Amino acid sequence: MQRLVMSYRAIPSGSPVRLAKRTSNLFRARTATDAPGLDTSGLTGVIAVDPDARTADVQGMCTYEDLVDATLPHGLTPLVVPQLRTITLGGAVTGLGIESTSWRNGLPHESVLELDVLTGGGEVVTADAARRHPDLFRAFANSYGTLGYATRLRIALEPVGRTVSLRHVRFHDIDTLVATIGDIVDAGEYEGESVDYLDGVVFSADESYLVLGRRSDEPGPTSDYTGRRIFYRSIQHDGPRPTRDTLTTLDYLWRWDTDWFWCSRAFGAQRPLVRRLWPRRWLRSSVYWKLVALDRRFGVADRLETRRGRPPRERVVQDVELPLATTADFLRWFLREVPIEPIWLCPLRLRDDRPWTLYPLAPGETYVNVGFWSTVPADPGEGPGATNRRIEEQVSALGGHKSLYSEAFYDEQTFWRHYGGAGYAAVKERYDPDHRLPNLYAKAVQGA
C-alpha cells in the first residue's frame, strides 16, 4: 500500500494519473503521456477467503482468474464472474462487469461489502454502504478511476456445484425470445427446471438462443471447449427441443474467454487448420487483446483496407443496457441497421433497492445487456463514429444506458444527464479537490 501511495505522490502535478499495468480490457483511445504510472504490482492477490462467512478480501488488481482459483476449492465463487479471465475485481467494480448470474445477483459492485480506495486526494479511505464514506461507496461504480482506485475489496461469495448443466433453447423470433427472458427472471425456472445462469445469443432475426444453466454435483462426463471445439457454435441446433450439455463450473465460467466470445474469428483462430496449429494456451482473451493492441499501434487493418481502395472501418465494440420492454425494439433496429452478428444478451436486475449514483438503473426493473463487438464499413462523409453515434441515440431513445469501457461520443450535457451529473460533481469535489484525476466525461469521451 505504501508503494502505491508513494507512486501516486511521485506523479507530477498536472500529469494524468494512470495505472502502470501491461494489460487492459478497455476499448477507448487515450492521450499519450510520459508521466509514470501508479505502481500496483503489490495489489494483485487474494488476501483471504472465509468459507464460513462466504466472503473474500481481495486486492484491487487481482484478476478474476486468480480470484476464482482461490474460491472454487471452497465450493464458492463471486456472485458475478465477468466473462474474461484478466478482468480485475477493481476494474469490474469501477467499470461495471456483468455475467449470466446478473439477473439474480446484479452487478459486481453490488456484492462489495466494503472497499479501500486511494482517492484523488492521495489518501486511502475505507468505504461501505452505511457508516464510512457512503457517498464514495455508492458513486464508485462506473467511475472508472476518476474518484480513485480500489486497493482492497471485501466481497460476498455464493456456493456452486461441481458442474453446470446447460440447456440451449432456440427461438425463431425476437419477441418470444425477450418475453421468455422476462418469464425466467420472474420465475427462476423454465419448463419446470430451475435456472441459475441465464444469457443468450442472437445470430439473426429468426435464429436466437437462450443458454440456461443449473448448478449440479451430478457425476458424469463434461464437454471441453478450451481446444478445437467452439462453445458458441455448440449452442446452435435446428430441433424444436432444447439441446443439453454439461461443463465443469470452472470451464463454464470461462466458456466465453477461449474465443473472446466469437471475436477470435477475426484472427483466423476458428479456421480448422489454424485451430489445430494454434497453441491451446494462446486460446484466451488476453492474447487476442494483445493482437488488437498491435493492430491499433501499427494500423495493420487500416493499411489493408487502404490497399483495397476502401476507407478504414469503424470499430463498434459496445455493451448497452435496455429495459426489457424495449429490448426487442432495439434488437430489430440493430439487426436492420448494423451489420454485426452474433449479438450477446445478458439480463440483469439490481439486487439493491436504491439506484447507484453514476449508473442509475431502476431498482426492481429487468434490463437486458446487449453486447456487440466488431467493425463496420465507415462512410467518410458521415464523420468519425457515425454508427456508434446512431447506436447511442437509439439506446437513449429506448430508455437505456451504455457501458463506458469503449468509445463514447456524447456531448457533455447529454453525458451528465446519463451518468451522474450533480451527484458525481459533489463526490468528485470531496475526494479529489485538486482534480488530480480526470473527470468522467474527460476520461470516457475525450480520452484523458
Short mmCIF file of C-alpha atoms in Angstrom, two decimals:
data_model
loop_
_atom_site.label_atom_id
_atom_site.label_comp_id
_atom_site.label_asym_id
_atom_site.label_seq_id
_atom_site.Cartn_x
_atom_site.Cartn_y
_atom_site.Cartn_z
CA MET A 1 0.00 0.00 0.00
CA GLN A 2 2.81 2.39 0.90
CA ARG A 3 4.37 1.72 -2.50
CA LEU A 4 1.13 2.75 -4.21
CA VAL A 5 0.81 5.96 -2.18
CA MET A 6 4.44 6.90 -2.85
CA SER A 7 3.92 6.15 -6.54
CA TYR A 8 0.89 8.43 -6.58
CA ARG A 9 2.79 11.27 -4.95
CA ALA A 10 5.65 10.88 -7.44
CA ILE A 11 3.40 11.71 -10.40
CA PRO A 12 3.94 15.39 -11.29
CA SER A 13 1.06 17.76 -10.67
CA GLY A 14 -0.82 18.33 -13.91
CA SER A 15 0.17 14.95 -15.38
CA PRO A 16 -2.53 12.31 -15.93
CA VAL A 17 -2.73 9.62 -13.26
CA ARG A 18 -2.93 6.14 -14.74
CA LEU A 19 -2.28 2.61 -13.65
CA ALA A 20 1.09 1.16 -14.64
CA LYS A 21 -0.34 -2.09 -15.98
CA ARG A 22 0.52 -4.06 -19.08
CA THR A 23 -2.96 -5.33 -19.90
CA SER A 24 -6.39 -3.75 -20.21
CA ASN A 25 -9.92 -4.68 -21.20
CA LEU A 26 -10.82 -1.12 -22.25
CA PHE A 27 -11.50 -0.20 -25.87
CA ARG A 28 -11.09 3.53 -25.98
CA ALA A 29 -8.09 5.56 -27.05
CA ARG A 30 -6.20 7.70 -24.53
CA THR A 31 -3.93 10.67 -24.97
CA ALA A 32 -0.24 9.80 -24.76
CA THR A 33 1.75 10.69 -21.66
CA ASP A 34 5.33 10.39 -20.43
CA ALA A 35 4.30 10.57 -16.77
CA PRO A 36 4.97 7.47 -14.64
CA GLY A 37 2.00 5.27 -13.85
CA LEU A 38 0.74 4.07 -10.50
CA ASP A 39 2.71 1.07 -9.28
CA THR A 40 0.09 -1.57 -8.49
CA SER A 41 2.46 -4.54 -8.53
CA GLY A 42 1.74 -5.38 -4.89
CA LEU A 43 -2.04 -5.38 -5.26
CA THR A 44 -2.72 -8.46 -7.38
CA GLY A 45 -3.63 -11.18 -4.88
CA VAL A 46 -6.34 -12.70 -2.76
CA ILE A 47 -5.78 -11.76 0.89
CA ALA A 48 -8.16 -14.26 2.49
CA VAL A 49 -11.21 -16.41 1.81
CA ASP A 50 -13.67 -17.05 4.66
CA PRO A 51 -15.73 -20.09 3.63
CA ASP A 52 -18.00 -19.86 6.66
CA ALA A 53 -18.92 -16.20 6.16
CA ARG A 54 -18.78 -16.68 2.36
CA THR A 55 -16.61 -13.63 1.87
CA ALA A 56 -13.23 -12.85 0.39
CA ASP A 57 -10.82 -9.99 0.94
CA VAL A 58 -9.18 -9.25 -2.38
CA GLN A 59 -6.68 -6.71 -3.67
CA GLY A 60 -7.95 -4.38 -6.36
CA MET A 61 -5.73 -5.57 -9.21
CA CYS A 62 -6.44 -9.26 -8.66
CA THR A 63 -7.80 -10.89 -11.81
CA TYR A 64 -10.97 -12.94 -11.68
CA GLU A 65 -8.93 -15.89 -12.92
CA ASP A 66 -6.81 -15.77 -9.75
CA LEU A 67 -9.82 -14.96 -7.58
CA VAL A 68 -11.81 -17.96 -8.82
CA ASP A 69 -8.78 -20.21 -8.38
CA ALA A 70 -8.77 -19.18 -4.70
CA THR A 71 -12.53 -19.51 -4.03
CA LEU A 72 -13.55 -22.53 -6.13
CA PRO A 73 -11.69 -25.09 -3.95
CA HIS A 74 -14.09 -23.99 -1.18
CA GLY A 75 -17.09 -24.59 -3.46
CA LEU A 76 -17.61 -20.82 -3.77
CA THR A 77 -17.37 -18.14 -6.45
CA PRO A 78 -18.00 -14.39 -6.56
CA LEU A 79 -21.68 -13.58 -7.06
CA VAL A 80 -20.87 -12.32 -10.57
CA VAL A 81 -17.82 -13.54 -12.51
CA PRO A 82 -17.30 -11.43 -15.66
CA GLN A 83 -16.61 -13.38 -18.83
CA LEU A 84 -12.90 -12.69 -19.34
CA ARG A 85 -10.11 -14.10 -17.18
CA THR A 86 -7.96 -10.97 -16.93
CA ILE A 87 -10.70 -8.58 -15.84
CA THR A 88 -9.69 -7.38 -12.38
CA LEU A 89 -12.03 -7.15 -9.42
CA GLY A 90 -11.34 -3.44 -9.01
CA GLY A 91 -11.90 -2.91 -12.72
CA ALA A 92 -15.23 -4.75 -12.72
CA VAL A 93 -16.46 -2.77 -9.71
CA THR A 94 -15.42 0.64 -11.01
CA GLY A 95 -16.35 -0.24 -14.60
CA LEU A 96 -19.47 -2.45 -14.34
CA GLY A 97 -18.87 -6.09 -15.16
CA ILE A 98 -21.74 -8.44 -15.95
CA GLU A 99 -22.43 -12.13 -16.48
CA SER A 100 -25.09 -14.82 -16.53
CA THR A 101 -25.81 -14.54 -12.78
CA SER A 102 -26.62 -10.83 -13.08
CA TRP A 103 -30.36 -11.50 -13.44
CA ARG A 104 -30.37 -12.63 -9.78
CA ASN A 105 -27.12 -11.13 -8.35
CA GLY A 106 -26.97 -7.74 -10.06
CA LEU A 107 -23.58 -6.26 -10.96
CA PRO A 108 -20.18 -6.87 -9.31
CA HIS A 109 -20.24 -3.70 -7.23
CA GLU A 110 -23.41 -4.92 -5.51
CA SER A 111 -21.51 -7.81 -3.90
CA VAL A 112 -18.96 -5.44 -2.33
CA LEU A 113 -19.29 -5.19 1.45
CA GLU A 114 -16.52 -2.64 1.92
CA LEU A 115 -13.56 -1.31 -0.03
CA ASP A 116 -10.38 0.67 0.50
CA VAL A 117 -9.89 3.45 -2.05
CA LEU A 118 -6.84 5.53 -2.89
CA THR A 119 -8.67 8.78 -3.58
CA GLY A 120 -7.72 11.64 -5.84
CA GLY A 121 -6.66 13.48 -2.70
CA GLY A 122 -3.88 10.92 -2.18
CA GLU A 123 -5.26 9.22 0.94
CA VAL A 124 -6.62 5.72 1.44
CA VAL A 125 -10.13 5.59 2.93
CA THR A 126 -12.41 2.67 3.74
CA ALA A 127 -15.94 2.97 2.39
CA ASP A 128 -19.10 0.96 2.95
CA ALA A 129 -22.81 1.37 2.39
CA ALA A 130 -23.80 2.77 5.77
CA ARG A 131 -21.15 4.28 8.05
CA ARG A 132 -17.89 5.10 6.32
CA HIS A 133 -17.90 7.37 3.28
CA PRO A 134 -21.20 6.02 1.91
CA ASP A 135 -21.26 8.74 -0.77
CA LEU A 136 -17.99 7.42 -2.22
CA PHE A 137 -19.22 3.83 -1.86
CA ARG A 138 -22.34 4.50 -3.94
CA ALA A 139 -20.54 6.66 -6.52
CA PHE A 140 -17.59 4.34 -7.08
CA ALA A 141 -19.37 2.05 -9.55
CA ASN A 142 -18.90 3.32 -13.12
CA SER A 143 -16.39 5.98 -12.02
CA TYR A 144 -13.53 4.36 -13.99
CA GLY A 145 -10.75 5.58 -11.73
CA THR A 146 -11.89 9.21 -11.73
CA LEU A 147 -12.65 9.17 -8.00
CA GLY A 148 -9.83 6.84 -7.01
CA TYR A 149 -8.60 3.26 -7.22
CA ALA A 150 -9.76 0.30 -5.15
CA THR A 151 -6.86 -1.27 -3.28
CA ARG A 152 -8.82 -3.85 -1.23
CA LEU A 153 -12.38 -5.11 -1.53
CA ARG A 154 -14.37 -7.43 0.70
CA ILE A 155 -16.95 -9.23 -1.41
CA ALA A 156 -19.72 -11.76 -0.86
CA LEU A 157 -19.43 -15.25 -2.34
CA GLU A 158 -22.01 -17.90 -3.23
CA PRO A 159 -21.91 -21.71 -3.30
CA VAL A 160 -21.59 -23.53 -6.61
CA GLY A 161 -21.62 -27.14 -7.74
CA ARG A 162 -19.05 -29.29 -9.50
CA THR A 163 -20.70 -28.73 -12.85
CA VAL A 164 -23.18 -26.55 -14.70
CA SER A 165 -25.90 -28.37 -16.65
CA LEU A 166 -26.93 -26.42 -19.74
CA ARG A 167 -29.99 -26.22 -21.95
CA HIS A 168 -29.76 -24.38 -25.27
CA VAL A 169 -33.24 -23.16 -26.22
CA ARG A 170 -33.82 -21.94 -29.77
CA PHE A 171 -36.20 -19.13 -30.76
CA HIS A 172 -37.41 -18.16 -34.20
CA ASP A 173 -38.50 -14.62 -33.39
CA ILE A 174 -37.16 -11.83 -31.21
CA ASP A 175 -40.38 -11.07 -29.33
CA THR A 176 -40.73 -14.61 -27.97
CA LEU A 177 -37.07 -14.65 -27.01
CA VAL A 178 -37.35 -11.43 -25.00
CA ALA A 179 -40.66 -12.43 -23.41
CA THR A 180 -39.10 -15.71 -22.26
CA ILE A 181 -36.21 -13.82 -20.65
CA GLY A 182 -38.73 -11.88 -18.59
CA ASP A 183 -40.60 -15.05 -17.61
CA ILE A 184 -37.40 -16.78 -16.45
CA VAL A 185 -36.24 -13.76 -14.45
CA ASP A 186 -39.60 -13.62 -12.70
CA ALA A 187 -39.98 -17.37 -12.06
CA GLY A 188 -36.39 -18.60 -11.75
CA GLU A 189 -37.22 -21.61 -13.91
CA TYR A 190 -38.02 -22.76 -17.42
CA GLU A 191 -40.40 -25.63 -18.21
CA GLY A 192 -40.23 -26.86 -14.62
CA GLU A 193 -36.43 -26.85 -14.27
CA SER A 194 -34.62 -24.31 -12.11
CA VAL A 195 -32.30 -21.76 -13.72
CA ASP A 196 -29.18 -20.40 -12.01
CA TYR A 197 -27.38 -18.90 -15.03
CA LEU A 198 -29.01 -17.11 -17.96
CA ASP A 199 -27.63 -15.49 -21.11
CA GLY A 200 -28.28 -15.72 -24.84
CA VAL A 201 -27.02 -15.25 -28.38
CA VAL A 202 -28.78 -13.73 -31.39
CA PHE A 203 -27.46 -14.93 -34.75
CA SER A 204 -30.24 -13.39 -36.85
CA ALA A 205 -33.85 -12.25 -36.59
CA ASP A 206 -35.05 -15.85 -36.89
CA GLU A 207 -32.27 -17.68 -35.05
CA SER A 208 -31.53 -16.90 -31.43
CA TYR A 209 -30.89 -18.91 -28.26
CA LEU A 210 -31.08 -18.73 -24.51
CA VAL A 211 -28.46 -20.68 -22.59
CA LEU A 212 -29.93 -21.85 -19.29
CA GLY A 213 -27.54 -23.15 -16.64
CA ARG A 214 -28.23 -25.10 -13.47
CA ARG A 215 -25.75 -25.79 -10.69
CA SER A 216 -25.12 -29.50 -10.27
CA ASP A 217 -22.98 -32.01 -8.37
CA GLU A 218 -24.02 -34.94 -10.52
CA PRO A 219 -21.21 -37.20 -11.72
CA GLY A 220 -20.65 -37.81 -15.39
CA PRO A 221 -18.73 -36.61 -18.44
CA THR A 222 -18.29 -32.94 -19.30
CA SER A 223 -17.62 -31.14 -22.56
CA ASP A 224 -14.37 -29.32 -23.31
CA TYR A 225 -14.38 -26.05 -25.29
CA THR A 226 -10.82 -25.00 -24.46
CA GLY A 227 -9.30 -26.60 -27.57
CA ARG A 228 -10.68 -27.31 -31.04
CA ARG A 229 -14.37 -27.17 -30.15
CA ILE A 230 -16.00 -23.72 -30.07
CA PHE A 231 -18.62 -23.01 -27.42
CA TYR A 232 -20.88 -20.55 -29.23
CA ARG A 233 -21.18 -22.91 -32.20
CA SER A 234 -22.20 -25.72 -29.87
CA ILE A 235 -25.43 -23.98 -28.88
CA GLN A 236 -26.85 -23.89 -32.43
CA HIS A 237 -29.39 -26.53 -33.42
CA ASP A 238 -32.46 -26.97 -35.61
CA GLY A 239 -34.68 -29.09 -33.39
CA PRO A 240 -37.78 -27.88 -31.52
CA ARG A 241 -36.50 -29.05 -28.13
CA PRO A 242 -33.55 -27.69 -26.13
CA THR A 243 -30.23 -29.43 -26.55
CA ARG A 244 -28.24 -30.24 -23.43
CA ASP A 245 -24.62 -30.03 -22.38
CA THR A 246 -22.54 -30.12 -19.21
CA LEU A 247 -19.41 -28.18 -18.29
CA THR A 248 -17.31 -28.15 -15.17
CA THR A 249 -18.03 -24.99 -13.20
CA LEU A 250 -14.55 -23.67 -14.00
CA ASP A 251 -14.97 -24.25 -17.73
CA TYR A 252 -18.44 -22.72 -17.62
CA LEU A 253 -17.11 -19.53 -16.03
CA TRP A 254 -14.51 -19.16 -18.79
CA ARG A 255 -16.58 -20.57 -21.66
CA TRP A 256 -16.51 -17.21 -23.45
CA ASP A 257 -12.84 -16.47 -22.78
CA THR A 258 -11.38 -19.16 -25.05
CA ASP A 259 -12.66 -17.42 -28.19
CA TRP A 260 -13.31 -13.98 -26.70
CA PHE A 261 -16.96 -14.87 -27.27
CA TRP A 262 -16.68 -15.21 -31.08
CA CYS A 263 -14.14 -12.47 -31.79
CA SER A 264 -11.28 -14.96 -32.27
CA ARG A 265 -12.58 -15.49 -35.80
CA ALA A 266 -11.16 -12.08 -36.73
CA PHE A 267 -7.69 -13.59 -36.22
CA GLY A 268 -8.46 -16.78 -38.12
CA ALA A 269 -8.43 -18.81 -34.93
CA GLN A 270 -11.70 -20.58 -35.78
CA ARG A 271 -10.48 -21.94 -39.11
CA PRO A 272 -9.88 -25.69 -38.70
CA LEU A 273 -6.25 -25.65 -39.89
CA VAL A 274 -5.33 -22.57 -37.85
CA ARG A 275 -7.16 -24.03 -34.85
CA ARG A 276 -5.08 -27.19 -34.97
CA LEU A 277 -1.85 -25.19 -35.05
CA TRP A 278 -2.84 -22.51 -32.52
CA PRO A 279 -1.38 -23.43 -29.08
CA ARG A 280 -4.11 -24.10 -26.56
CA ARG A 281 -2.51 -21.73 -24.03
CA TRP A 282 -2.96 -18.91 -26.57
CA LEU A 283 -6.69 -19.52 -26.92
CA ARG A 284 -7.66 -16.82 -24.44
CA SER A 285 -8.91 -13.26 -24.48
CA SER A 286 -5.68 -11.70 -23.20
CA VAL A 287 -3.82 -12.94 -26.30
CA TYR A 288 -6.47 -11.59 -28.68
CA TRP A 289 -6.41 -8.27 -26.85
CA LYS A 290 -2.66 -8.02 -27.40
CA LEU A 291 -3.21 -8.67 -31.11
CA VAL A 292 -5.78 -5.86 -31.18
CA ALA A 293 -3.32 -3.57 -29.41
CA LEU A 294 -0.65 -4.34 -32.00
CA ASP A 295 -3.11 -3.65 -34.81
CA ARG A 296 -4.04 -0.30 -33.28
CA ARG A 297 -0.38 0.59 -32.80
CA PHE A 298 0.70 -0.22 -36.37
CA GLY A 299 -2.61 0.30 -38.20
CA VAL A 300 -2.47 -3.10 -39.92
CA ALA A 301 -6.20 -3.42 -40.63
CA ASP A 302 -6.45 0.18 -41.86
CA ARG A 303 -3.48 -0.35 -44.18
CA LEU A 304 -5.12 -3.43 -45.64
CA GLU A 305 -8.36 -1.51 -46.23
CA THR A 306 -6.38 1.26 -47.97
CA ARG A 307 -4.68 -1.26 -50.25
CA ARG A 308 -8.13 -2.49 -51.24
CA GLY A 309 -9.21 1.05 -52.04
CA ARG A 310 -11.54 1.32 -49.04
CA PRO A 311 -11.59 3.74 -46.09
CA PRO A 312 -10.71 2.48 -42.59
CA ARG A 313 -13.51 0.57 -40.90
CA GLU A 314 -15.31 1.92 -37.85
CA ARG A 315 -14.88 -0.07 -34.65
CA VAL A 316 -18.18 -0.83 -32.91
CA VAL A 317 -17.32 -2.50 -29.61
CA GLN A 318 -20.10 -1.78 -27.14
CA ASP A 319 -22.35 -3.12 -24.40
CA VAL A 320 -25.67 -1.39 -23.75
CA GLU A 321 -28.44 -1.99 -21.22
CA LEU A 322 -32.06 -1.74 -22.37
CA PRO A 323 -35.21 -2.10 -20.30
CA LEU A 324 -36.77 -5.47 -21.03
CA ALA A 325 -39.80 -3.69 -22.53
CA THR A 326 -37.72 -2.03 -25.26
CA THR A 327 -35.11 -4.76 -25.87
CA ALA A 328 -36.96 -6.34 -28.80
CA ASP A 329 -37.34 -2.93 -30.47
CA PHE A 330 -33.61 -2.30 -30.13
CA LEU A 331 -32.67 -5.74 -31.45
CA ARG A 332 -34.88 -5.34 -34.52
CA TRP A 333 -33.38 -1.90 -35.18
CA PHE A 334 -29.85 -3.19 -34.70
CA LEU A 335 -30.29 -6.22 -36.95
CA ARG A 336 -31.71 -3.95 -39.64
CA GLU A 337 -29.17 -1.12 -39.37
CA VAL A 338 -25.85 -2.54 -38.13
CA PRO A 339 -24.09 -5.41 -39.97
CA ILE A 340 -22.74 -7.20 -36.88
CA GLU A 341 -23.54 -10.70 -35.68
CA PRO A 342 -23.76 -12.59 -33.38
CA ILE A 343 -25.09 -10.44 -30.52
CA TRP A 344 -24.78 -11.37 -26.85
CA LEU A 345 -27.69 -10.96 -24.44
CA CYS A 346 -27.42 -10.94 -20.64
CA PRO A 347 -30.38 -9.99 -18.42
CA LEU A 348 -29.77 -8.13 -15.17
CA ARG A 349 -31.71 -6.77 -12.25
CA LEU A 350 -30.24 -4.74 -9.40
CA ARG A 351 -30.02 -6.50 -6.03
CA ASP A 352 -30.14 -3.17 -4.25
CA ASP A 353 -33.34 -1.22 -3.66
CA ARG A 354 -31.59 2.09 -4.40
CA PRO A 355 -30.08 3.35 -7.66
CA TRP A 356 -26.32 3.85 -7.92
CA THR A 357 -25.05 7.39 -8.45
CA LEU A 358 -23.29 7.07 -11.80
CA TYR A 359 -25.38 4.37 -13.48
CA PRO A 360 -28.98 4.97 -12.44
CA LEU A 361 -30.71 1.73 -13.40
CA ALA A 362 -34.10 1.46 -11.74
CA PRO A 363 -34.38 -0.99 -8.82
CA GLY A 364 -36.85 -3.78 -9.47
CA GLU A 365 -36.74 -3.42 -13.25
CA THR A 366 -35.33 -6.07 -15.58
CA TYR A 367 -32.78 -4.92 -18.15
CA VAL A 368 -31.00 -6.77 -20.91
CA ASN A 369 -27.35 -6.15 -21.67
CA VAL A 370 -26.79 -6.29 -25.44
CA GLY A 371 -23.17 -6.79 -26.47
CA PHE A 372 -21.76 -6.41 -29.99
CA TRP A 373 -18.09 -6.30 -30.88
CA SER A 374 -16.81 -5.87 -34.42
CA THR A 375 -16.21 -3.29 -37.15
CA VAL A 376 -18.49 -1.86 -39.84
CA PRO A 377 -17.86 -0.05 -43.14
CA ALA A 378 -17.22 3.63 -42.50
CA ASP A 379 -18.62 6.43 -44.62
CA PRO A 380 -16.05 9.27 -44.70
CA GLY A 381 -18.84 11.75 -45.35
CA GLU A 382 -20.56 10.97 -42.04
CA GLY A 383 -17.64 11.82 -39.79
CA PRO A 384 -15.98 9.68 -37.11
CA GLY A 385 -18.06 7.31 -35.05
CA ALA A 386 -21.19 7.59 -37.18
CA THR A 387 -22.56 4.13 -36.36
CA ASN A 388 -21.63 4.45 -32.68
CA ARG A 389 -23.46 7.78 -32.54
CA ARG A 390 -26.59 6.28 -34.05
CA ILE A 391 -26.47 3.48 -31.51
CA GLU A 392 -26.13 5.97 -28.65
CA GLU A 393 -29.16 7.89 -29.93
CA GLN A 394 -31.24 4.74 -30.28
CA VAL A 395 -30.29 3.45 -26.84
CA SER A 396 -31.19 6.79 -25.25
CA ALA A 397 -34.50 6.94 -27.12
CA LEU A 398 -35.41 3.50 -25.75
CA GLY A 399 -34.56 4.37 -22.15
CA GLY A 400 -31.24 2.54 -21.97
CA HIS A 401 -27.64 3.21 -20.97
CA LYS A 402 -24.27 2.38 -22.47
CA SER A 403 -21.23 1.00 -20.69
CA LEU A 404 -18.18 3.27 -20.87
CA TYR A 405 -15.34 0.80 -21.44
CA SER A 406 -15.27 1.70 -25.14
CA GLU A 407 -15.62 4.86 -27.24
CA ALA A 408 -18.40 7.27 -26.37
CA PHE A 409 -19.47 10.28 -28.44
CA TYR A 410 -21.98 12.11 -26.25
CA ASP A 411 -21.92 15.88 -25.95
CA GLU A 412 -21.19 16.93 -22.38
CA GLN A 413 -24.72 17.92 -21.42
CA THR A 414 -26.19 14.62 -22.63
CA PHE A 415 -23.40 12.67 -20.95
CA TRP A 416 -24.00 14.12 -17.50
CA ARG A 417 -27.73 13.55 -17.87
CA HIS A 418 -26.99 9.84 -18.20
CA TYR A 419 -24.03 9.44 -15.85
CA GLY A 420 -24.47 11.15 -12.53
CA GLY A 421 -24.39 14.89 -13.17
CA ALA A 422 -24.54 16.92 -9.96
CA GLY A 423 -24.20 13.83 -7.79
CA TYR A 424 -20.88 13.00 -9.38
CA ALA A 425 -19.64 16.59 -9.12
CA ALA A 426 -20.25 16.67 -5.36
CA VAL A 427 -18.38 13.42 -4.70
CA LYS A 428 -15.58 14.44 -7.06
CA GLU A 429 -15.07 17.71 -5.19
CA ARG A 430 -14.90 15.94 -1.85
CA TYR A 431 -12.49 13.15 -2.76
CA ASP A 432 -10.43 14.80 -5.50
CA PRO A 433 -10.45 18.51 -4.52
CA ASP A 434 -7.35 19.34 -6.55
CA HIS A 435 -8.64 17.44 -9.60
CA ARG A 436 -5.59 15.24 -9.88
CA LEU A 437 -7.74 12.66 -11.64
CA PRO A 438 -9.66 13.46 -14.86
CA ASN A 439 -13.42 13.79 -14.58
CA LEU A 440 -15.60 11.06 -16.01
CA TYR A 441 -16.54 12.92 -19.20
CA ALA A 442 -12.92 13.76 -19.95
CA LYS A 443 -11.90 10.14 -19.46
CA ALA A 444 -14.80 8.36 -21.16
CA VAL A 445 -15.37 10.68 -24.11
CA GLN A 446 -12.29 12.85 -24.55
CA GLY A 447 -9.67 10.15 -23.91
CA ALA A 448 -7.94 11.82 -20.96
#
